[in-house]
Backbone as numpy.savetxt, mean C-alpha at the origin, in Angstrom:
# Nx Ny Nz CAx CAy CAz Cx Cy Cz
20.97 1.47 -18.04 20.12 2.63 -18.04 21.02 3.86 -18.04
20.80 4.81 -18.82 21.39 6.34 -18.98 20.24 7.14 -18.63
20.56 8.25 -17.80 20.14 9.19 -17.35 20.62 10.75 -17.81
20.36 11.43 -18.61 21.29 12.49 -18.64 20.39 13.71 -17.98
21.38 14.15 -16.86 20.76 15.40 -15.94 21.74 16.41 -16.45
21.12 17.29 -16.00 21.78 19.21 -15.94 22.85 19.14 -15.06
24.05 19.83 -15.23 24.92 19.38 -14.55 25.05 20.10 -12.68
24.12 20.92 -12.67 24.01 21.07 -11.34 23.43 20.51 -10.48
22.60 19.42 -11.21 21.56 18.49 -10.90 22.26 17.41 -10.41
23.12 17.07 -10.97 24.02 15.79 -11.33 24.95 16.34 -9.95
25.72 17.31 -9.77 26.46 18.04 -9.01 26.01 17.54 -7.44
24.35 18.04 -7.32 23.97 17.86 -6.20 23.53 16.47 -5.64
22.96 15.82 -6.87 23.06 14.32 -5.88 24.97 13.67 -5.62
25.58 14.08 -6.03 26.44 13.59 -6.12 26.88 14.33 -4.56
27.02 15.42 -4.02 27.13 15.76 -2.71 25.86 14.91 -1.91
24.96 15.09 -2.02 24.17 13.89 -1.64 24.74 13.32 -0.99
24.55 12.07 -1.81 25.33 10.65 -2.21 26.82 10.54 -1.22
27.58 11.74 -1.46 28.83 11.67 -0.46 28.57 11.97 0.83
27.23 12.61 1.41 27.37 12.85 2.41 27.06 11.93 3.04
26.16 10.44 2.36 25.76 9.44 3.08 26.48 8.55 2.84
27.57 8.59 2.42 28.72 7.83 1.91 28.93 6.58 1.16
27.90 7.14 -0.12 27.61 5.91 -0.88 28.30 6.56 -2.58
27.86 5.82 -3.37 28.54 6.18 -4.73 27.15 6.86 -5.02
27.25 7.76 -6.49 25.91 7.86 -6.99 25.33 7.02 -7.58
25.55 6.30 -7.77 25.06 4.66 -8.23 24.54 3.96 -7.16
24.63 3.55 -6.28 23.89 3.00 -5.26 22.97 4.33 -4.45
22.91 5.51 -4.69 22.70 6.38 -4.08 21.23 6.34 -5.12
21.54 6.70 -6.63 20.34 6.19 -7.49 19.24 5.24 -7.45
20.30 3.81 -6.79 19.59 2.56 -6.66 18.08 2.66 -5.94
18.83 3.19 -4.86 18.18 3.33 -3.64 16.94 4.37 -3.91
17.37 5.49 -4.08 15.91 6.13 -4.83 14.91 5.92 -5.58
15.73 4.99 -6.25 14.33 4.56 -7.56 13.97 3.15 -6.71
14.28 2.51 -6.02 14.17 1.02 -4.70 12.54 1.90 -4.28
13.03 3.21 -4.00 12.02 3.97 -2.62 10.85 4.58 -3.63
11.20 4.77 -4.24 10.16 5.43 -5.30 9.05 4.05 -6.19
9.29 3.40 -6.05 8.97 2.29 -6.69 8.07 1.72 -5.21
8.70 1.23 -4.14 8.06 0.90 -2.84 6.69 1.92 -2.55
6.85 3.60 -2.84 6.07 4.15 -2.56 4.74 4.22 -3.71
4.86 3.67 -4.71 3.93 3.78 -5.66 3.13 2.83 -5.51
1.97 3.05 -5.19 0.46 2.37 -4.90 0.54 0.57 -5.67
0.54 -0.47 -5.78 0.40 -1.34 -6.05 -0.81 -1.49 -7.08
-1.92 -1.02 -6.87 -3.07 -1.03 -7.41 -3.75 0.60 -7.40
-4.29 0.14 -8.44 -4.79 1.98 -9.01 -5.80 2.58 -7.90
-6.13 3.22 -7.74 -7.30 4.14 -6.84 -8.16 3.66 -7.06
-8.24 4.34 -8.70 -9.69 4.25 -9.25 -10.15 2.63 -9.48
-9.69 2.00 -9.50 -9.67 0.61 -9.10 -10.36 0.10 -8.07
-9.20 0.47 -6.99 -10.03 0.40 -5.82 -11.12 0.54 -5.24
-11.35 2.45 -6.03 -12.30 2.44 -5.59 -13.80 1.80 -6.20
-13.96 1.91 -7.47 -14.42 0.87 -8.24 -15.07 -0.91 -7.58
-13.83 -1.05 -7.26 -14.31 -2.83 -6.17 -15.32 -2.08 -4.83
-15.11 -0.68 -4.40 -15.52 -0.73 -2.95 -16.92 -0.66 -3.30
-16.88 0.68 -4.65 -18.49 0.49 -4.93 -19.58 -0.67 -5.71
-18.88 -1.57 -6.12 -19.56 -2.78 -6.37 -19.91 -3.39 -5.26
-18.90 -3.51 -4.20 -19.27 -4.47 -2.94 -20.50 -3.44 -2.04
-20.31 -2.13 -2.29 -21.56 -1.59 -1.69 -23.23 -1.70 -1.85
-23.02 -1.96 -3.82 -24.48 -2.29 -4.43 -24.77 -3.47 -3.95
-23.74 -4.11 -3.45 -24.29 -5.77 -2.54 -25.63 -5.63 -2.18
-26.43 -6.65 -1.95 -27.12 -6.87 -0.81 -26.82 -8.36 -0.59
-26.48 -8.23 0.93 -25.88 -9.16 1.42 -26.97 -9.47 3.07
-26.77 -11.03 3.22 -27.73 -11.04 4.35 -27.03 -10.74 5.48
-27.99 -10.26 6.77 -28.01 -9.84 7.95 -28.92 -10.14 8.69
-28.22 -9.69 9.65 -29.17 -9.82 11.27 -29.51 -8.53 11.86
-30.44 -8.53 12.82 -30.60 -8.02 13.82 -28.74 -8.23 14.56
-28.19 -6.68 15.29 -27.03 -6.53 15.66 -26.66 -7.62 17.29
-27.81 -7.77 18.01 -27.83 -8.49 19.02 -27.75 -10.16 18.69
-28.48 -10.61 17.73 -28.23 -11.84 17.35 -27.10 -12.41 16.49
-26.56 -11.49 16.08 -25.34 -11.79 14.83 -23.98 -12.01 16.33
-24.55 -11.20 17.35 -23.42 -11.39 18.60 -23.24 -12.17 19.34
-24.80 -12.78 19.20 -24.83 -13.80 19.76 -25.04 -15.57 19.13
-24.81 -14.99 18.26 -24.28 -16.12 17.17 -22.84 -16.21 17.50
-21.94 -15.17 17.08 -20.87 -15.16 17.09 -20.47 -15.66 18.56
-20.58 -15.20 19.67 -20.55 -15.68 20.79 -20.76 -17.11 20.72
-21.43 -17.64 20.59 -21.73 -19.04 20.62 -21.02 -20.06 19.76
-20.19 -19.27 18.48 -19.17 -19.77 18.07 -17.77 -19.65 18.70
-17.83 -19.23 19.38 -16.26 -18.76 20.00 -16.71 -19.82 21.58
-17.52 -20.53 22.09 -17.98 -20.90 22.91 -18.20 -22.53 22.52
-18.17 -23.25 21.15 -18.78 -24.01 20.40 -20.06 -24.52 20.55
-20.62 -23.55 20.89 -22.06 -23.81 20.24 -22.61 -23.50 18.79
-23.72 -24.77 18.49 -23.68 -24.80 16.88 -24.91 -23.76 16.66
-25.79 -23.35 17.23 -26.94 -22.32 17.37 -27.17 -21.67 18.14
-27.32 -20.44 18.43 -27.27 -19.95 20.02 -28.76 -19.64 20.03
């Protein structure tokens, strides 16, 4: 890979780079390592996309007292509460 920067550009990572006492080459590495780590895996609009499909759900439910006490009764092994 070639990069061609402005040479004051080039100048300053290169003090950079020396002050953390690496080459500008591993000093590069490492930036584009971090820049790459920080970029979202999956798109937004994506995301958000799945959240609003799973919202048009209708999905079954309970009453909030019985779904607890369901759950309770699984953590207890009971098969029906």
């Amino acid at each position: 890979m070639q990069v061609l920067l402005e040479d004051d550009e080039f100048d300053e990572i290169r003090r950079v780079a020396k002050r953390q006492r690496m080459t500008v080459a591993e000093w590069v590495r490492q930036a584009l390592r971090r820049a790459r780590r920080d970029e979202p895996a999956v798109d937004a609009h994506k995301k958000l996309a799945a959240v609003r499909a799973a919202a048009r759900g209708d999905y079954p439910t309970a009453d909030i007292d019985r779904m607890l006490q369901e759950v309770e009764g699984g953590y207890l092994g009971g098969h029906d509460a």
